[in-house]
GROMACS .gro file of C-alpha atoms in nm:
model
  330
    1MET     CA    1  12.918   8.948   9.786
    2ALA     CA    2  12.942   8.946  10.166
    3VAL     CA    3  12.802   8.640  10.338
    4VAL     CA    4  12.585   8.737  10.636
    5GLU     CA    5  12.483   8.493  10.905
    6PRO     CA    6  12.101   8.477  10.922
    7ALA     CA    7  11.905   8.555  11.234
    8PRO     CA    8  11.846   8.260  11.471
    9ARG     CA    9  11.542   8.052  11.385
   10ARG     CA   10  11.341   8.150  11.695
   11ILE     CA   11  11.393   8.521  11.633
   12SER     CA   12  11.305   8.480  11.266
   13GLN     CA   13  10.982   8.304  11.359
   14GLN     CA   14  10.893   8.578  11.608
   15ARG     CA   15  10.954   8.847  11.347
   16ALA     CA   16  10.735   8.663  11.098
   17LYS     CA   17  10.459   8.651  11.358
   18LEU     CA   18  10.484   9.022  11.440
   19THR     CA   19  10.501   9.148  11.081
   20SER     CA   20  10.265   8.893  10.924
   21LEU     CA   21  10.465   8.912  10.600
   22PRO     CA   22  10.697   8.665  10.422
   23LEU     CA   23  11.073   8.726  10.436
   24TYR     CA   24  11.236   8.768  10.094
   25TYR     CA   25  11.577   8.918  10.169
   26ASP     CA   26  11.781   9.056  10.461
   27GLY     CA   27  12.115   9.204  10.557
   28PHE     CA   28  12.283   9.510  10.705
   29LEU     CA   29  12.212   9.847  10.542
   30TRP     CA   30  12.315  10.202  10.631
   31ILE     CA   31  11.992  10.400  10.601
   32LYS     CA   32  11.926  10.774  10.596
   33ARG     CA   33  11.568  10.905  10.590
   34ASN     CA   34  11.506  11.272  10.512
   35LYS     CA   35  11.680  11.482  10.780
   36SER     CA   36  11.751  11.195  11.022
   37ASN     CA   37  12.102  11.073  11.088
   38GLU     CA   38  12.237  10.775  10.902
   39MET     CA   39  12.193  10.450  11.093
   40LYS     CA   40  12.323  10.098  11.050
   41CYS     CA   41  12.024   9.864  11.056
   42TRP     CA   42  11.964   9.496  11.017
   43THR     CA   43  11.706   9.520  10.740
   44GLU     CA   44  11.447   9.269  10.628
   45LEU     CA   45  11.244   9.289  10.308
   46ARG     CA   46  10.908   9.136  10.398
   47GLY     CA   47  10.635   9.164  10.139
   48ASN     CA   48  10.677   9.516   9.998
   49LYS     CA   49  10.810   9.668  10.322
   50LEU     CA   50  11.153   9.717  10.476
   51PHE     CA   51  11.166   9.640  10.849
   52LEU     CA   52  11.454   9.795  11.042
   53TYR     CA   53  11.621   9.646  11.350
   54ASN     CA   54  11.921   9.745  11.562
   55ASP     CA   55  12.083   9.407  11.502
   56LYS     CA   56  12.014   9.048  11.399
   57LYS     CA   57  11.898   8.946  11.747
   58GLN     CA   58  11.629   9.210  11.802
   59GLU     CA   59  11.280   9.061  11.780
   60LYS     CA   60  11.074   9.381  11.747
   61PHE     CA   61  11.146   9.616  11.460
   62ASN     CA   62  11.217   9.986  11.521
   63ASP     CA   63  11.074  10.123  11.200
   64CYS     CA   64  10.910  10.019  10.875
   65ILE     CA   65  10.946  10.166  10.525
   66ASN     CA   66  10.649  10.101  10.298
   67LEU     CA   67  10.774  10.060   9.941
   68GLN     CA   68  10.425  10.058   9.793
   69SER     CA   69  10.459  10.424   9.693
   70LEU     CA   70  10.804  10.380   9.537
   71VAL     CA   71  10.856  10.623   9.248
   72SER     CA   72  11.212  10.551   9.141
   73VAL     CA   73  11.538  10.375   9.230
   74ALA     CA   74  11.863  10.550   9.138
   75ASP     CA   75  12.232  10.489   9.201
   76GLU     CA   76  12.414  10.756   9.397
   77TYR     CA   77  12.788  10.811   9.388
   78PRO     CA   78  12.918  10.867   9.743
   79LEU     CA   79  13.248  11.043   9.812
   80GLN     CA   80  13.376  10.729   9.985
   81LYS     CA   81  13.426  10.493   9.693
   82GLN     CA   82  13.421  10.180   9.906
   83TRP     CA   83  13.047  10.227   9.953
   84ALA     CA   84  12.760  10.174   9.712
   85GLU     CA   85  12.461  10.402   9.762
   86VAL     CA   86  12.106  10.384   9.625
   87LYS     CA   87  11.835  10.649   9.655
   88LEU     CA   88  11.476  10.528   9.690
   89THR     CA   89  11.230  10.803   9.600
   90LEU     CA   90  10.891  10.744   9.761
   91ALA     CA   91  10.575  10.949   9.730
   92ASN     CA   92  10.639  11.130  10.059
   93GLU     CA   93  11.012  11.094  10.128
   94GLU     CA   94  11.354  10.998  10.001
   95VAL     CA   95  11.546  10.711  10.156
   96CYS     CA   96  11.919  10.654  10.096
   97ILE     CA   97  12.056  10.308  10.152
   98LYS     CA   98  12.425  10.219  10.153
   99THR     CA   99  12.595   9.883  10.120
  100GLU     CA  100  12.957   9.776  10.142
  101THR     CA  101  12.977   9.657   9.781
  102ALA     CA  102  12.817   9.739   9.447
  103GLU     CA  103  12.711   9.374   9.417
  104ASP     CA  104  12.511   9.399   9.741
  105ALA     CA  105  12.344   9.718   9.621
  106GLU     CA  106  12.251   9.559   9.290
  107GLU     CA  107  12.092   9.262   9.467
  108TRP     CA  108  11.893   9.485   9.702
  109LYS     CA  109  11.767   9.682   9.402
  110GLY     CA  110  11.666   9.358   9.234
  111PHE     CA  111  11.455   9.240   9.527
  112ILE     CA  112  11.298   9.582   9.590
  113LEU     CA  113  11.200   9.634   9.226
  114THR     CA  114  11.065   9.281   9.199
  115VAL     CA  115  10.821   9.317   9.490
  116VAL     CA  116  10.713   9.669   9.393
  117GLU     CA  117  10.677   9.629   9.016
  118LEU     CA  118  10.583   9.259   9.032
  119SER     CA  119  10.833   9.178   8.761
  120VAL     CA  120  11.198   9.075   8.757
  121PRO     CA  121  11.411   9.372   8.645
  122THR     CA  122  11.616   9.306   8.333
  123HIS     CA  123  11.848   9.608   8.344
  124LEU     CA  124  12.046   9.499   8.651
  125THR     CA  125  12.370   9.301   8.658
  126LEU     CA  126  12.268   8.983   8.836
  127LEU     CA  127  12.394   8.625   8.843
  128PRO     CA  128  12.174   8.337   8.719
  129GLY     CA  129  12.122   8.214   9.074
  130GLN     CA  130  12.007   8.558   9.186
  131ILE     CA  131  11.759   8.578   8.897
  132ILE     CA  132  11.615   8.240   8.997
  133ARG     CA  133  11.565   8.369   9.352
  134LEU     CA  134  11.392   8.680   9.220
  135LYS     CA  135  11.156   8.469   9.012
  136GLU     CA  136  11.065   8.268   9.321
  137VAL     CA  137  11.002   8.590   9.515
  138LEU     CA  138  10.793   8.726   9.227
  139GLU     CA  139  10.570   8.420   9.233
  140LYS     CA  140  10.515   8.446   9.610
  141GLU     CA  141  10.458   8.822   9.613
  142THR     CA  142  10.220   8.810   9.315
  143SER     CA  143  10.012   8.549   9.497
  144ARG     CA  144  10.019   8.748   9.821
  145SER     CA  145   9.931   9.084   9.668
  146ALA     CA  146   9.644   8.930   9.469
  147SER     CA  147   9.464   8.861   9.796
  148GLN     CA  148   9.527   9.206   9.940
  149SER     CA  149   9.468   9.563   9.839
  150TYR     CA  150   9.523   9.872  10.050
  151GLU     CA  151   9.702   9.829  10.380
  152GLU     CA  152   9.705   9.985  10.721
  153PRO     CA  153  10.043  10.099  10.848
  154ILE     CA  154  10.213   9.827  11.054
  155LEU     CA  155  10.326   9.946  11.395
  156SER     CA  156  10.615   9.793  11.580
  157PRO     CA  157  10.486   9.628  11.900
  158THR     CA  158  10.708   9.868  12.097
  159VAL     CA  159  10.542  10.164  11.926
  160ALA     CA  160  10.195  10.012  11.931
  161SER     CA  161  10.201   9.949  12.304
  162ALA     CA  162  10.309  10.305  12.373
  163CYS     CA  163  10.035  10.444  12.147
  164GLN     CA  164   9.762  10.199  12.240
  165PRO     CA  165   9.523  10.460  12.389
  166GLU     CA  166   9.536  10.649  12.058
  167LEU     CA  167   9.399  10.352  11.866
  168TYR     CA  168   9.058  10.447  12.002
  169MET     CA  169   8.885  10.775  11.931
  170ASP     CA  170   8.769  11.020  12.192
  171VAL     CA  171   8.442  10.882  12.326
  172ALA     CA  172   8.304  11.235  12.339
  173ASN     CA  173   8.285  11.230  11.960
  174VAL     CA  174   8.089  10.906  11.943
  175ASN     CA  175   7.754  11.081  11.997
  176GLU     CA  176   7.802  11.256  11.662
  177MET     CA  177   7.866  10.930  11.477
  178PRO     CA  178   7.624  10.704  11.287
  179LEU     CA  179   7.456  10.443  11.506
  180CYS     CA  180   7.670  10.169  11.352
  181PHE     CA  181   7.993  10.338  11.467
  182HIS     CA  182   8.174  10.131  11.729
  183ASN     CA  183   8.498  10.235  11.897
  184VAL     CA  184   8.666   9.898  11.838
  185SER     CA  185   8.971   9.754  11.665
  186ARG     CA  186   8.970   9.557  11.339
  187GLN     CA  187   8.985   9.225  11.522
  188GLU     CA  188   8.709   9.323  11.765
  189ALA     CA  189   8.487   9.433  11.476
  190ALA     CA  190   8.537   9.099  11.303
  191GLU     CA  191   8.443   8.910  11.619
  192MET     CA  192   8.132   9.125  11.670
  193LEU     CA  193   8.014   9.057  11.314
  194LEU     CA  194   8.069   8.683  11.339
  195LYS     CA  195   7.911   8.641  11.683
  196ASN     CA  196   7.620   8.884  11.655
  197GLY     CA  197   7.509   8.875  11.294
  198SER     CA  198   7.148   8.949  11.393
  199HIS     CA  199   7.249   9.306  11.483
  200GLY     CA  200   7.367   9.379  11.127
  201ASN     CA  201   7.668   9.314  10.906
  202LEU     CA  202   7.834   9.657  10.866
  203ILE     CA  203   8.045   9.832  11.131
  204LEU     CA  204   8.198  10.178  11.104
  205ARG     CA  205   8.508  10.203  11.322
  206PRO     CA  206   8.828  10.407  11.374
  207GLY     CA  207   9.121  10.341  11.144
  208ALA     CA  208   9.449  10.217  11.289
  209ASP     CA  209   9.606  10.562  11.256
  210ASN     CA  210   9.327  10.721  11.465
  211LYS     CA  211   9.284  10.986  11.192
  212ASN     CA  212   9.075  10.806  10.936
  213PHE     CA  213   8.797  10.548  10.949
  214ALA     CA  214   8.727  10.198  10.826
  215VAL     CA  215   8.420   9.996  10.740
  216SER     CA  216   8.418   9.628  10.836
  217ILE     CA  217   8.153   9.402  10.686
  218LEU     CA  218   8.037   9.044  10.700
  219GLU     CA  219   8.013   8.947  10.333
  220PRO     CA  220   7.642   8.898  10.243
  221SER     CA  221   7.721   8.619   9.996
  222GLU     CA  222   7.732   8.273  10.148
  223ASN     CA  223   7.980   8.163   9.881
  224SER     CA  224   8.248   8.410   9.989
  225ARG     CA  225   8.579   8.249  10.088
  226SER     CA  226   8.668   8.551  10.305
  227PRO     CA  227   8.355   8.653  10.496
  228ILE     CA  228   8.512   8.951  10.677
  229LYS     CA  229   8.619   9.243  10.461
  230HIS     CA  230   8.752   9.589  10.545
  231TYR     CA  231   8.738   9.919  10.355
  232ARG     CA  232   8.942  10.232  10.420
  233ILE     CA  233   8.761  10.565  10.466
  234ILE     CA  234   8.988  10.870  10.431
  235ARG     CA  235   8.886  11.182  10.624
  236THR     CA  236   8.973  11.519  10.470
  237ASP     CA  237   8.896  11.870  10.592
  238THR     CA  238   8.568  11.879  10.403
  239ASN     CA  239   8.457  11.525  10.321
  240TYR     CA  240   8.515  11.149  10.335
  241ILE     CA  241   8.661  10.930  10.062
  242ILE     CA  242   8.589  10.558  10.027
  243GLU     CA  243   8.907  10.409   9.880
  244LEU     CA  244   8.776  10.187   9.600
  245ASP     CA  245   8.905  10.122   9.248
  246LYS     CA  246   8.701  10.433   9.167
  247PRO     CA  247   8.712  10.640   9.489
  248VAL     CA  248   8.380  10.775   9.615
  249THR     CA  249   8.370  11.116   9.786
  250LEU     CA  250   8.086  11.191  10.029
  251ASN     CA  251   8.004  11.472  10.269
  252THR     CA  252   7.926  11.281  10.590
  253LEU     CA  253   7.983  10.946  10.753
  254ASP     CA  254   7.610  10.882  10.739
  255GLU     CA  255   7.635  10.912  10.361
  256VAL     CA  256   7.929  10.669  10.367
  257VAL     CA  257   7.721  10.408  10.549
  258GLN     CA  258   7.423  10.469  10.320
  259HIS     CA  259   7.646  10.424  10.013
  260PHE     CA  260   7.740  10.072  10.122
  261VAL     CA  261   7.376   9.990  10.190
  262THR     CA  262   7.255  10.131   9.858
  263GLU     CA  263   7.530   9.980   9.643
  264THR     CA  264   7.459   9.631   9.783
  265ARG     CA  265   7.081   9.680   9.743
  266GLY     CA  266   7.022   9.651  10.114
  267LYS     CA  267   7.225   9.333  10.165
  268LEU     CA  268   7.451   9.525  10.399
  269LYS     CA  269   7.276   9.647  10.714
  270PRO     CA  270   7.431   9.876  10.979
  271PHE     CA  271   7.538   9.688  11.291
  272ILE     CA  272   7.332   9.845  11.569
  273SER     CA  273   7.353   9.665  11.900
  274ASN     CA  274   7.093   9.709  12.173
  275ILE     CA  275   7.274   9.800  12.494
  276TYR     CA  276   6.974   9.678  12.696
  277ASP     CA  277   6.975   9.333  12.536
  278THR     CA  278   6.969   9.057  12.800
  279GLN     CA  279   6.980   8.774  12.542
  280ILE     CA  280   6.603   8.717  12.531
  281ASP     CA  281   6.520   8.528  12.213
  282CYS     CA  282   6.393   8.737  11.926
  283ILE     CA  283   6.014   8.729  11.892
  284VAL     CA  284   6.018   8.743  11.513
  285GLU     CA  285   6.133   8.402  11.398
  286GLU     CA  286   6.337   8.339  11.088
  287SER     CA  287   6.204   8.111  10.823
  288GLU     CA  288   6.324   7.753  10.832
  289GLY     CA  289   6.537   7.810  10.523
  290GLN     CA  290   6.705   8.116  10.672
  291LYS     CA  291   6.780   7.927  10.995
  292LYS     CA  292   6.944   7.640  10.809
  293SER     CA  293   7.145   7.877  10.593
  294THR     CA  294   7.270   8.077  10.895
  295GLU     CA  295   7.347   7.765  11.098
  296SER     CA  296   7.529   7.606  10.805
  297ARG     CA  297   7.744   7.912  10.751
  298THR     CA  298   7.822   7.946  11.122
  299ARG     CA  299   7.932   7.582  11.135
  300MET     CA  300   8.151   7.635  10.828
  301ILE     CA  301   8.324   7.939  10.983
  302ALA     CA  302   8.371   7.759  11.316
  303LYS     CA  303   8.526   7.464  11.134
  304GLN     CA  304   8.764   7.695  10.946
  305LEU     CA  305   8.865   7.860  11.272
  306SER     CA  306   8.928   7.527  11.441
  307GLN     CA  307   9.146   7.415  11.149
  308GLY     CA  308   9.341   7.739  11.151
  309LEU     CA  309   9.245   7.829  10.794
  310ASN     CA  310   9.311   8.182  10.671
  311PHE     CA  311   9.014   8.404  10.589
  312ASN     CA  312   9.096   8.763  10.687
  313LEU     CA  313   9.037   8.702  11.057
  314GLN     CA  314   9.389   8.577  11.111
  315ARG     CA  315   9.678   8.814  11.159
  316GLY     CA  316   9.823   8.741  10.818
  317LYS     CA  317   9.530   8.924  10.662
  318GLU     CA  318   9.476   9.190  10.928
  319ASN     CA  319   9.638   9.467  10.730
  320SER     CA  320   9.452   9.432  10.403
  321TYR     CA  321   9.172   9.648  10.269
  322MET     CA  322   8.925   9.575   9.992
  323ASN     CA  323   8.875   9.815   9.702
  324VAL     CA  324   8.567   9.657   9.543
  325LEU     CA  325   8.223   9.653   9.707
  326PRO     CA  326   8.046   9.317   9.760
  327GLY     CA  327   7.876   9.195   9.445
  328LYS     CA  328   8.085   9.423   9.221
  329LYS     CA  329   8.336   9.302   8.966
  330LYS     CA  330   8.673   9.463   8.900
   0.00000   0.00000   0.00000
């Protein structure tokens, strides 16, 4: 097996920050996607995604292959016998990866199958030390995936900066949206919910791909360890689909919002801000018990923020979606 010098520590730390995913394996691969030309890429397996770089020193990745929809992994037999080739069949494309040796290909297959199937493959030819590494990766990935469900596509910072205006929908369409629709990002929605809870605890917003939508909520339960949660709303030609364990199909976005309100028995309330608000205190006072509860929870969240604790507001959780409504059990 070829020994490859790892990326410098600073670059590795920067990549971890940008991708928000743990590094499990890396090395050079020759990759061919659909009709594109074959390219030699420094490739990192982080979580269940392959991140592609020009070389070991590049901080920002060029492309990302999501392995979540992996259907099969099969050995190919290239004409040049010095190469080992593997075909990854995904739901929407085929990706061919080539390595210099069969041993390298076998190890890549082991890591990929482990993070996708959440089990160590037994049909591969691996050394005891490699199997131990796969078991360690399995433990980490099982723990990580348990706290996440559906994910937004991760954009390379180079791509994201070029497409930044597209992350926000055309303002002309906002007038047709429910009153709780806000043309904000995931992070901005979370901050709005935490800072202005009196306006409501449910925000409808654009999805990261600017084609679909998302619902961000402040969990009604005070015992929730992750107060901010996000749900993906898929837009089709005729309706909207809430991606839950059992997907819900509705005709309008107003019905989507109402579904969240109804299913939580009114605990979720649309976030409707008053644009004329000049911060005059609300005339209707909360009861003493409600005040104490709200103040206690605010202090708890502020303390977590100050200590740097992870609860969906940090970048490490930014790309996760929930698939169970508040108060529901899987």
